[in-house]
mmCIF file of C-alpha atoms in Angstrom:
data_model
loop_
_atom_site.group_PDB
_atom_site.id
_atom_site.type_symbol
_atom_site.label_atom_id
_atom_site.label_comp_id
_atom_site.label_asym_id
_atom_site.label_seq_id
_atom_site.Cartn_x
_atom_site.Cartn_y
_atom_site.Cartn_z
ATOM 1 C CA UNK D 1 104.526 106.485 81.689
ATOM 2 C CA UNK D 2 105.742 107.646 78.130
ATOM 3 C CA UNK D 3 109.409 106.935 77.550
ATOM 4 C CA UNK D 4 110.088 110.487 77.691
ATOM 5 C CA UNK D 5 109.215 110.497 81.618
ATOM 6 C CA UNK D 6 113.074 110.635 82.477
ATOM 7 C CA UNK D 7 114.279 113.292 79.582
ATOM 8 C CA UNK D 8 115.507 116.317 81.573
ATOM 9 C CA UNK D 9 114.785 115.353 84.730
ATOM 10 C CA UNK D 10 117.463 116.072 87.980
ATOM 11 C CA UNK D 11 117.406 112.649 89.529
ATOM 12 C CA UNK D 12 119.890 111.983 93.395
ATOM 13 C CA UNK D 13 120.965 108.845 93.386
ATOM 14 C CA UNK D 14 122.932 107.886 96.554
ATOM 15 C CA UNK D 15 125.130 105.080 96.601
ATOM 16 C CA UNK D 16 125.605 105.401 93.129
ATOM 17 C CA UNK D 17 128.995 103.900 92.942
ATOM 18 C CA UNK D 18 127.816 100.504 94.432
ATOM 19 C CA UNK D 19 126.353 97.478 91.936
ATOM 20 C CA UNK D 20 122.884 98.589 91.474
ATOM 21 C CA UNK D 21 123.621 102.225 91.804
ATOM 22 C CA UNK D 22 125.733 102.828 89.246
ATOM 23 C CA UNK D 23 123.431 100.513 86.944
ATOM 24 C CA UNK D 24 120.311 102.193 87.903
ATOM 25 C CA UNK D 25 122.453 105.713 87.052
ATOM 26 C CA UNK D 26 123.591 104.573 83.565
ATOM 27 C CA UNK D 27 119.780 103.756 82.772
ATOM 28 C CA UNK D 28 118.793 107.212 84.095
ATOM 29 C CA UNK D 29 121.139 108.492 82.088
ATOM 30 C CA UNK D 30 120.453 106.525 78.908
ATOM 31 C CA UNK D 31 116.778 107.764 79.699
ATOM 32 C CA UNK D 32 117.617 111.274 79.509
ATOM 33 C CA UNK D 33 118.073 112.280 83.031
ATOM 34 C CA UNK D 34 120.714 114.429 84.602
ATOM 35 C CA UNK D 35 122.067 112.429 87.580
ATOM 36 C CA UNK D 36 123.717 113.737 90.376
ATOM 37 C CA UNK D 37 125.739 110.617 92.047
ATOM 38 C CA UNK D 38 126.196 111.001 95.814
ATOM 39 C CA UNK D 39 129.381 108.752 96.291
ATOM 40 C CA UNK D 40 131.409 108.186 99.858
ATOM 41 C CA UNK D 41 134.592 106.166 98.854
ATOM 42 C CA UNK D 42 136.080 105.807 95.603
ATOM 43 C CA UNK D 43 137.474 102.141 95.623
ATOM 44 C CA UNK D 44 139.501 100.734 92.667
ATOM 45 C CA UNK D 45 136.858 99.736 89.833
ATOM 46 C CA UNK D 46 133.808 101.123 91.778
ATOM 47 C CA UNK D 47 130.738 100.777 89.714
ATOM 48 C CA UNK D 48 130.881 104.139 88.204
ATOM 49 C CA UNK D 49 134.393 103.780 86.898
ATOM 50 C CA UNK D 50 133.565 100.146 85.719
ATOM 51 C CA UNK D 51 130.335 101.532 83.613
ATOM 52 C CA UNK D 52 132.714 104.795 82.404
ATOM 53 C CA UNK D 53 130.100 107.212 84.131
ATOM 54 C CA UNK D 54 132.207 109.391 85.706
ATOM 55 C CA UNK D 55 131.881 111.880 83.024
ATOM 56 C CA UNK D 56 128.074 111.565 82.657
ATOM 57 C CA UNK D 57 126.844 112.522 86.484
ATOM 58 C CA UNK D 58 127.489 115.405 88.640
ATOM 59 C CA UNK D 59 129.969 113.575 91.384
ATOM 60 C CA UNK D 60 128.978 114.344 94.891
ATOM 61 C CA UNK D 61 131.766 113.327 97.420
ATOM 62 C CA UNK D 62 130.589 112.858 101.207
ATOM 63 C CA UNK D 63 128.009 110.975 103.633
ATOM 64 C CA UNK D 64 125.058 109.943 103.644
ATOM 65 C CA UNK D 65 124.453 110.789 107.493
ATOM 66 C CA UNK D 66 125.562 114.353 106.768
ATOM 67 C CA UNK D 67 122.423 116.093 106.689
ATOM 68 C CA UNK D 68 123.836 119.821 105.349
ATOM 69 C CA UNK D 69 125.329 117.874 102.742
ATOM 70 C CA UNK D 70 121.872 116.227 101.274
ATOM 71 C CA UNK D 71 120.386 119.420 101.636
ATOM 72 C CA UNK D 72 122.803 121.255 99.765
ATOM 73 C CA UNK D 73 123.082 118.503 97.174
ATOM 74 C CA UNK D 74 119.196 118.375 96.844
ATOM 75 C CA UNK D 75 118.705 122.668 96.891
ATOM 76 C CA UNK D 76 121.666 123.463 94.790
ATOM 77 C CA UNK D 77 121.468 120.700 91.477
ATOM 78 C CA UNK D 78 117.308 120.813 91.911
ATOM 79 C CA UNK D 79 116.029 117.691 92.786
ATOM 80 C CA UNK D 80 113.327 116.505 91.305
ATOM 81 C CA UNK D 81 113.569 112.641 91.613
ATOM 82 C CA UNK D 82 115.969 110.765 95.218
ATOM 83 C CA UNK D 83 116.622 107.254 94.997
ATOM 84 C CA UNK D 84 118.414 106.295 98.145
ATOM 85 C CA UNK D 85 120.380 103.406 97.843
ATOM 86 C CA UNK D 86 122.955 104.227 100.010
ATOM 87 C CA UNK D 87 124.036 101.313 102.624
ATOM 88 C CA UNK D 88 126.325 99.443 103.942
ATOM 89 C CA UNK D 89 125.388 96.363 102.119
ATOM 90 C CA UNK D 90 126.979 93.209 103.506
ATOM 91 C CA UNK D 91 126.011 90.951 106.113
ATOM 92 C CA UNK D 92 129.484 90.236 107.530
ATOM 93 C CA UNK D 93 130.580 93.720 107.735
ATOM 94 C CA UNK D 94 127.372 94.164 109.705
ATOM 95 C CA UNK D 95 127.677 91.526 111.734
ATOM 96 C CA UNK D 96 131.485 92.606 112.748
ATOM 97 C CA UNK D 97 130.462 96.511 113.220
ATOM 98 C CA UNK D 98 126.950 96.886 113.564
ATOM 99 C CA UNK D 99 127.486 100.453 114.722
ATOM 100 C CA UNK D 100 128.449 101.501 111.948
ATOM 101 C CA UNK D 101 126.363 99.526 109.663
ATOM 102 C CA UNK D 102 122.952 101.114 111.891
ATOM 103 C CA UNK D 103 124.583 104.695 111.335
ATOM 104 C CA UNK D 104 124.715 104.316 107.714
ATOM 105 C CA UNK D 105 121.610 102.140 106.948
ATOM 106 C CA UNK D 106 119.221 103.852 109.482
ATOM 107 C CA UNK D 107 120.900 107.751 110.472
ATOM 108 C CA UNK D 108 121.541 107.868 106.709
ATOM 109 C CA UNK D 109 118.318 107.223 105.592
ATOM 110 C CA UNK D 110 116.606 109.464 107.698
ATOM 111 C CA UNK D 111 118.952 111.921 107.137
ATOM 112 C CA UNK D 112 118.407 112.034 103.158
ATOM 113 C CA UNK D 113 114.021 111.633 104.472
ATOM 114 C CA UNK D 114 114.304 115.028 106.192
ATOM 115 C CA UNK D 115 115.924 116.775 103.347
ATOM 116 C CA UNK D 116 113.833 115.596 100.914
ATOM 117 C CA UNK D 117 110.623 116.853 103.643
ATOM 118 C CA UNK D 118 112.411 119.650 103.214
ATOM 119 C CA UNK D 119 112.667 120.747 100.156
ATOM 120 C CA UNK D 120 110.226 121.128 97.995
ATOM 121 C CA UNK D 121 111.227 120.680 95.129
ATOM 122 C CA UNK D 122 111.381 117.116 95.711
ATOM 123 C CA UNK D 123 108.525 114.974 93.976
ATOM 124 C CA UNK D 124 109.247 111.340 94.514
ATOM 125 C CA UNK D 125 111.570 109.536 96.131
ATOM 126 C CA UNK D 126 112.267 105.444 96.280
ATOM 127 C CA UNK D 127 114.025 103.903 99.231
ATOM 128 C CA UNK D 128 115.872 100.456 99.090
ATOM 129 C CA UNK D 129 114.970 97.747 101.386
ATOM 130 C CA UNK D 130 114.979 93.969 100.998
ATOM 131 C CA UNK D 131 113.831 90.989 101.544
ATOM 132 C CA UNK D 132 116.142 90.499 104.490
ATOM 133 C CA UNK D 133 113.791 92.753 106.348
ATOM 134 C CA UNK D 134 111.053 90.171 106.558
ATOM 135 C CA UNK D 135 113.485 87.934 109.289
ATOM 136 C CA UNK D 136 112.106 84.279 109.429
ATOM 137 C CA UNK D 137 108.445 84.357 108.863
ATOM 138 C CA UNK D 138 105.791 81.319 108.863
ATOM 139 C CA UNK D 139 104.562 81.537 106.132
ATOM 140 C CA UNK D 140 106.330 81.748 103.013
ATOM 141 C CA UNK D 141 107.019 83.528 100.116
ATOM 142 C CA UNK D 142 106.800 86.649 101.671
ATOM 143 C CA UNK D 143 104.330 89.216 101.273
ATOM 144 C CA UNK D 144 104.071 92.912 101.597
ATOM 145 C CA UNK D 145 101.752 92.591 104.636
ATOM 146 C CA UNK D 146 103.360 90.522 106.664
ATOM 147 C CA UNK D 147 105.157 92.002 109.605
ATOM 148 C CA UNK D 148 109.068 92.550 109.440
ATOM 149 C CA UNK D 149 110.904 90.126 111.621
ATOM 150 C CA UNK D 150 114.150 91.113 111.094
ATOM 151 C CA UNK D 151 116.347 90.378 114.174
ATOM 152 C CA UNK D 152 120.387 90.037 112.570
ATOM 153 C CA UNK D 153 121.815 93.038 112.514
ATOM 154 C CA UNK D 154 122.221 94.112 108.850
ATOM 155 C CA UNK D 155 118.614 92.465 108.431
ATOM 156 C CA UNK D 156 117.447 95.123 111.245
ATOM 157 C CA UNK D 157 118.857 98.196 110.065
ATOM 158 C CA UNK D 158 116.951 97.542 106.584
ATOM 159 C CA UNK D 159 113.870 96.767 108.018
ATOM 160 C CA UNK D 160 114.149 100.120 110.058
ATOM 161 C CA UNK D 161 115.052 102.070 106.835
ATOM 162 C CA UNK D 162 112.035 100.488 105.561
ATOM 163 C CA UNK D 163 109.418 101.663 108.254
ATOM 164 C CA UNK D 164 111.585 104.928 108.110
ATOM 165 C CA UNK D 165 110.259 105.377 104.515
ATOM 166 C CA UNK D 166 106.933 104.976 105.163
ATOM 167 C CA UNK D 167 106.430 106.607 108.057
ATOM 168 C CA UNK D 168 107.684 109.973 106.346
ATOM 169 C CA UNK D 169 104.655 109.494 103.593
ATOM 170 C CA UNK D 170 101.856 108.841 106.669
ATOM 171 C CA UNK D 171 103.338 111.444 109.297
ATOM 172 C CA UNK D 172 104.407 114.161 106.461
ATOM 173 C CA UNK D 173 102.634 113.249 103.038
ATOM 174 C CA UNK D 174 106.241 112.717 101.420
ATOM 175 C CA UNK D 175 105.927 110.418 98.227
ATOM 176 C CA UNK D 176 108.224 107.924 98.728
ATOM 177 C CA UNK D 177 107.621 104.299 97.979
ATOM 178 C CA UNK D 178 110.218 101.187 99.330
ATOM 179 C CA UNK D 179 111.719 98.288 97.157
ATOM 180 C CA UNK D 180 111.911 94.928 99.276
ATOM 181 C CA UNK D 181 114.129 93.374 96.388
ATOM 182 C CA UNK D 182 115.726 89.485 96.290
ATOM 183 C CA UNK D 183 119.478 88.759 96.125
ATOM 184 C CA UNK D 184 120.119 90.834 92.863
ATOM 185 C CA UNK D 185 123.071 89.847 90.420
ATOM 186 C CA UNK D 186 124.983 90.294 87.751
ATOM 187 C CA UNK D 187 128.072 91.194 85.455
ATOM 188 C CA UNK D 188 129.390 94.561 87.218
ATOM 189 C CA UNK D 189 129.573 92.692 91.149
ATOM 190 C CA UNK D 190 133.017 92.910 92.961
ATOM 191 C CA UNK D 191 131.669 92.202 96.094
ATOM 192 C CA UNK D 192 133.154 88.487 95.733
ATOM 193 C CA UNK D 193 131.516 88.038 99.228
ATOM 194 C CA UNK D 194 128.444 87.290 97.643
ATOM 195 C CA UNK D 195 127.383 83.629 96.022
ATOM 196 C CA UNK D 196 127.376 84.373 92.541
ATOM 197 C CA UNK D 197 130.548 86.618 91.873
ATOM 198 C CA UNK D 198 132.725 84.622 94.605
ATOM 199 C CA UNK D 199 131.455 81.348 92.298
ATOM 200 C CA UNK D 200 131.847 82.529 89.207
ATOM 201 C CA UNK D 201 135.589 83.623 90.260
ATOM 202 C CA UNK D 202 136.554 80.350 91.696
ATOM 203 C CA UNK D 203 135.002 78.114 88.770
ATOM 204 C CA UNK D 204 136.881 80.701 86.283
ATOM 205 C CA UNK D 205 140.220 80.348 88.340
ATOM 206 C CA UNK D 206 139.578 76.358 88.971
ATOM 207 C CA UNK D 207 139.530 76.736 92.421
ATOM 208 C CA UNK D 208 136.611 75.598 94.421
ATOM 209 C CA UNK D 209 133.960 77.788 95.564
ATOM 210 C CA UNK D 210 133.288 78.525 98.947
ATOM 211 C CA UNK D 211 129.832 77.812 100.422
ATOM 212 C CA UNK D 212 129.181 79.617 103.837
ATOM 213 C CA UNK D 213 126.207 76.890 104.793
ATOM 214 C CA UNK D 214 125.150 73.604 104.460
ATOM 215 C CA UNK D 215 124.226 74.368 100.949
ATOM 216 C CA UNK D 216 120.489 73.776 101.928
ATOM 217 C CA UNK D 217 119.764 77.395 102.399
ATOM 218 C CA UNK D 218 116.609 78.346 99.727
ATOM 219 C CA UNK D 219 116.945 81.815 98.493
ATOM 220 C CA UNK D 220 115.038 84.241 95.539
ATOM 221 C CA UNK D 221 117.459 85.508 93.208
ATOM 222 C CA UNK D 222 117.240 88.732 90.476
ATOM 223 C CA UNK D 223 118.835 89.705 87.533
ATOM 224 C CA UNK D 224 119.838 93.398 88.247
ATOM 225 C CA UNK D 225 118.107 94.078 84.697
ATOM 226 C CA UNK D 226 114.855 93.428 86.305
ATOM 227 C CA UNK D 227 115.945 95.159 89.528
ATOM 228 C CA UNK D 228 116.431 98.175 87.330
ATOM 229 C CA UNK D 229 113.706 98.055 85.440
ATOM 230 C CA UNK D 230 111.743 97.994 89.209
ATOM 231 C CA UNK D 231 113.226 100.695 90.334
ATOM 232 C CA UNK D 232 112.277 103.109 87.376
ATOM 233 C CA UNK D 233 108.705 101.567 87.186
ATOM 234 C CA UNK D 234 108.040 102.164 90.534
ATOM 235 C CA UNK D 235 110.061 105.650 91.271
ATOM 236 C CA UNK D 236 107.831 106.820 88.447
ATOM 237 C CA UNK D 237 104.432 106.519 89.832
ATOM 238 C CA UNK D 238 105.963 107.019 93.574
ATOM 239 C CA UNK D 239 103.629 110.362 93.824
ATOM 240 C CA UNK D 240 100.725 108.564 93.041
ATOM 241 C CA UNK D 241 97.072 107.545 95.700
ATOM 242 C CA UNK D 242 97.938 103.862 96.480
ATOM 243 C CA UNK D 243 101.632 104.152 95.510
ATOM 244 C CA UNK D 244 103.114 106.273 98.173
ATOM 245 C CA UNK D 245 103.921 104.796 101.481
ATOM 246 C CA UNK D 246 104.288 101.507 99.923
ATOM 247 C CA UNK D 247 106.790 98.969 99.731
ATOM 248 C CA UNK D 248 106.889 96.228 96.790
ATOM 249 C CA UNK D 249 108.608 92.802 96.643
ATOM 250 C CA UNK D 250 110.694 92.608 93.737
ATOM 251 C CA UNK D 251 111.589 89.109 93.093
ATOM 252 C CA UNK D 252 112.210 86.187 90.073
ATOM 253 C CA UNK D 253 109.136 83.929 92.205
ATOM 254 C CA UNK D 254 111.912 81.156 91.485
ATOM 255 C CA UNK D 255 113.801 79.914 94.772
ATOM 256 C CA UNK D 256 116.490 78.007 94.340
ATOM 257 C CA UNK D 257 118.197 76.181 97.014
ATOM 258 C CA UNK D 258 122.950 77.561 97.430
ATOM 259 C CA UNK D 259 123.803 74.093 96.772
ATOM 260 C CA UNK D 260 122.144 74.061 93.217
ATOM 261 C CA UNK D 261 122.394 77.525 92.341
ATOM 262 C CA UNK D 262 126.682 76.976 92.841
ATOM 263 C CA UNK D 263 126.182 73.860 90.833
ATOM 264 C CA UNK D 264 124.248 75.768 88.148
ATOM 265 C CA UNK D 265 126.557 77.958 88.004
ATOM 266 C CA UNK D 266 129.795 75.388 87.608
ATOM 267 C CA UNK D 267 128.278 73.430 85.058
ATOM 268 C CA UNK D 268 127.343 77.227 83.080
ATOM 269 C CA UNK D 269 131.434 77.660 83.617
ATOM 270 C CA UNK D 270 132.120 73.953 82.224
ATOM 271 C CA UNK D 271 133.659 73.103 85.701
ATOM 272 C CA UNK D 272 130.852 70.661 86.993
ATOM 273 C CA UNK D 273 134.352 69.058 88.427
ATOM 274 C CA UNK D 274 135.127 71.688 91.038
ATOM 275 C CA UNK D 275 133.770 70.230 94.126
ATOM 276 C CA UNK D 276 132.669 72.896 96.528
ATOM 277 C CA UNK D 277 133.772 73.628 99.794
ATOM 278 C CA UNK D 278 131.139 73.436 102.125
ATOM 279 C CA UNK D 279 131.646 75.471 105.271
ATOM 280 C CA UNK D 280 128.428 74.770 107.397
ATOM 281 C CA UNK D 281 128.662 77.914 108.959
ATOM 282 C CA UNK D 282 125.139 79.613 108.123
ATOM 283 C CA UNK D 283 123.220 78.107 110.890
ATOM 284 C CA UNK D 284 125.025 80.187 113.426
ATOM 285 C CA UNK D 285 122.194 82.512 113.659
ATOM 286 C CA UNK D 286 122.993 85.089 111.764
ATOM 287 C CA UNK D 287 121.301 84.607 108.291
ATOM 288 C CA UNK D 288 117.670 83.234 107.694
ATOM 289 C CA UNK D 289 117.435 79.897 106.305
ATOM 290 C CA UNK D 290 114.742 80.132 104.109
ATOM 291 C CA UNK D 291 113.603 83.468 102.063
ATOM 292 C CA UNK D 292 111.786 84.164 99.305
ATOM 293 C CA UNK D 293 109.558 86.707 97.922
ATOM 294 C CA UNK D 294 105.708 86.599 96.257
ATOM 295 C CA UNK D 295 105.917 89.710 93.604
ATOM 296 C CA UNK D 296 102.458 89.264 92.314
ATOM 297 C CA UNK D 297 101.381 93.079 93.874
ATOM 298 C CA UNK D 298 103.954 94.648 92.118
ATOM 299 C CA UNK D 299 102.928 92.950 88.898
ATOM 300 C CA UNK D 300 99.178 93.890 89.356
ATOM 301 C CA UNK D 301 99.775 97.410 90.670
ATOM 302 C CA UNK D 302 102.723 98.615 88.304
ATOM 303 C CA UNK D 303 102.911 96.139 85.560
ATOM 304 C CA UNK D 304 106.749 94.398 87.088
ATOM 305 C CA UNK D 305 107.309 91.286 86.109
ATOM 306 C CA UNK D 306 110.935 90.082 85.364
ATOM 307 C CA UNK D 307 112.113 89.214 82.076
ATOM 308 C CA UNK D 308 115.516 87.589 82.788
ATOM 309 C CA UNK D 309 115.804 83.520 83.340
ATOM 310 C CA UNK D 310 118.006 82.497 85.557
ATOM 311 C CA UNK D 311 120.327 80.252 82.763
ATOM 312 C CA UNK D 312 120.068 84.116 80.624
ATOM 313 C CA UNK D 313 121.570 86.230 83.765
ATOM 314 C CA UNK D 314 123.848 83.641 84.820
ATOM 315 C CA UNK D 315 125.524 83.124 81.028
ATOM 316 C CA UNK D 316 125.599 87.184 80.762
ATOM 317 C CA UNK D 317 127.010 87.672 83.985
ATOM 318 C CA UNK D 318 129.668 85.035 83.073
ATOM 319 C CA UNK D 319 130.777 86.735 80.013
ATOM 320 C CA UNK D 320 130.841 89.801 81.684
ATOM 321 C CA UNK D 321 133.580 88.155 84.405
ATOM 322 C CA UNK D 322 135.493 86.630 82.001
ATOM 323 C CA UNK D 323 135.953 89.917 80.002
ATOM 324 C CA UNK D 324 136.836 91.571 83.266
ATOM 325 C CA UNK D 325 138.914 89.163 84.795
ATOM 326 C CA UNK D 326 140.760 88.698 81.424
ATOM 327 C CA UNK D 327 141.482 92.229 81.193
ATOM 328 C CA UNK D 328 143.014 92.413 84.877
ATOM 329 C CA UNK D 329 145.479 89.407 84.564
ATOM 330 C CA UNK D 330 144.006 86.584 84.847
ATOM 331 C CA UNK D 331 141.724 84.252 82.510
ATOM 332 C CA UNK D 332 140.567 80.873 82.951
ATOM 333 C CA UNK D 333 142.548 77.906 84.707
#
């Protein structure tokens, strides 16, 4: 596509004051699109306000399950382009309410599927996955024809939004295509849940960061540059024969085991002496051990290949902490 595809265009993105949402906004906007930002709750330093977007996108306030409400958004701002990223994106939250977690990853995409049906002004849409919809497979990395396996909850309700995407291009001809995506990271993550941000806190603190597992867990890991840069490659060619009804693994093809990646990124701190506290608690069933994705069809069908290194996203995301954390009250121990 010519750089100009995005100039002008009316672009839905829901979730958009989450991580990647309000990153994948501020390139749509950078590109020249209009963005209309479906948001639920408006949490201290949510990734709009972080970014300074708030001015730049038309603010929708409301749910993703409320079905009048994507339709109105959708009929009344024009439409052209959906990227529903919408979720409830943790795996402890879904493991302590899965109700919930099913209502807003699975009602909620369907939901925002019907409207787009619709409506038809609606040209292309691109649904978030991920690669914790494969489950524990046989064979690994994963691939995009392998069956999805997912039995944990959170793991479940993406693998249904998954099939829910593709379904709505074979049963109604909607062009949607799916993103299976790895762990995705970066400077602009407050969700201190996950491995990177909660390690990059504690080494910047000099406290010692927690590790859920063993540390033997081997997992894929993306710069949310490249995740980015994914979503806008594929979302423009979503309409096309061969495209539509698709999903694509988006991953760095470099697995790297918790245990190194924290150690990686203590020595990237300059606090190789923080020892970290190992938990054990990840073989209780209710993460995969192993995961990791093969992006090769998303190379040779869209041209994707990621341009971060792991040592380059780690040392941004670093500087990006320390700037933030410096700036709310605390620097480094």
């Amino acid at each position: 596509m010519g750089t100009d595809f995005w100039s002008g265009r009316r672009v839905l993105v829901t979730g958009a004051g989450g991580f990647v949402g309000a990153r994948l906004a501020e390139a749509l906007i950078d590109n020249g699109a209009v963005v209309n930002a479906l948001v639920r709750d408006r949490p201290a330093n949510d990734g709009l306000d972080l970014l300074g977007l708030q001015s730049r996108v038309n603010m929708v306030h409301g749910s993703v399950e409320d079905h009048d409400l994507a339709a109105r958004v959708l009929n009344e701002y024009e439409v052209d382009t959906v990227f529903h990223l919408a979720a409830q994106a943790l795996v402890g939250a879904a493991n302590r309410s899965p109700a919930s977690t099913f209502e807003s990853n699975i009602r909620g995409t369907w939901t925002v599927l019907e409207s787009c049906r619709l409506n038809p002004l609606v040209k292309r849409v691109v649904v978030a996955s991920s690669d914790k919809a494969y489950g524990t497979q046989p064979e690994l990395p994963y691939r995009e024809d392998q069956p999805l396996l997912a039995i944990n909850p959170y793991d479940v309700s993406k693998a249904c939004a998954d099939a829910l995407a593709r379904s709505y291009y074979h049963a109604f001809s909607l062009p949607v295509a799916v993103t299976r995506c790895a762990n995705i990271y970066g400077g602009g993550d407050l969700n201190f849940s996950r491995l990177v941000p909660g390690t990059i806190r504690s080494a910047l603190k000099g406290e010692p960061p927690v590790i859920r597992s063993d540390g033997t867990p081997l997992r894929d890991y993306i710069h949310v540059d490249d995740a980015i840069n994914a979503y806008l490659m594929l979302a423009e060619r979503a309409d096309e024969d061969g495209i539509s009804g698709r999903a694509f693994n988006f991953g760095a093809n470099q697995p790297i085991k918790v245990m190194d990646l924290t150690q990686a990124i203590l020595s990237a701190c300059g606090r190789s002496d923080l020892e970290p506290d190992i938990r054990g608690e990840g073989k209780l069933g209710t993460e995969i051990d192993q995961q990791y994705l093969d992006s090769s069809m998303a190379h040779a069908v869209l041209g994707w290949t990621p341009s971060t290194t792991l040592e380059a996203g780690l040392a941004s995301a670093i500087e990006w902490y320390r700037g933030h954390f410096r700036a709310h009250g605390f620097g480094e121990a």
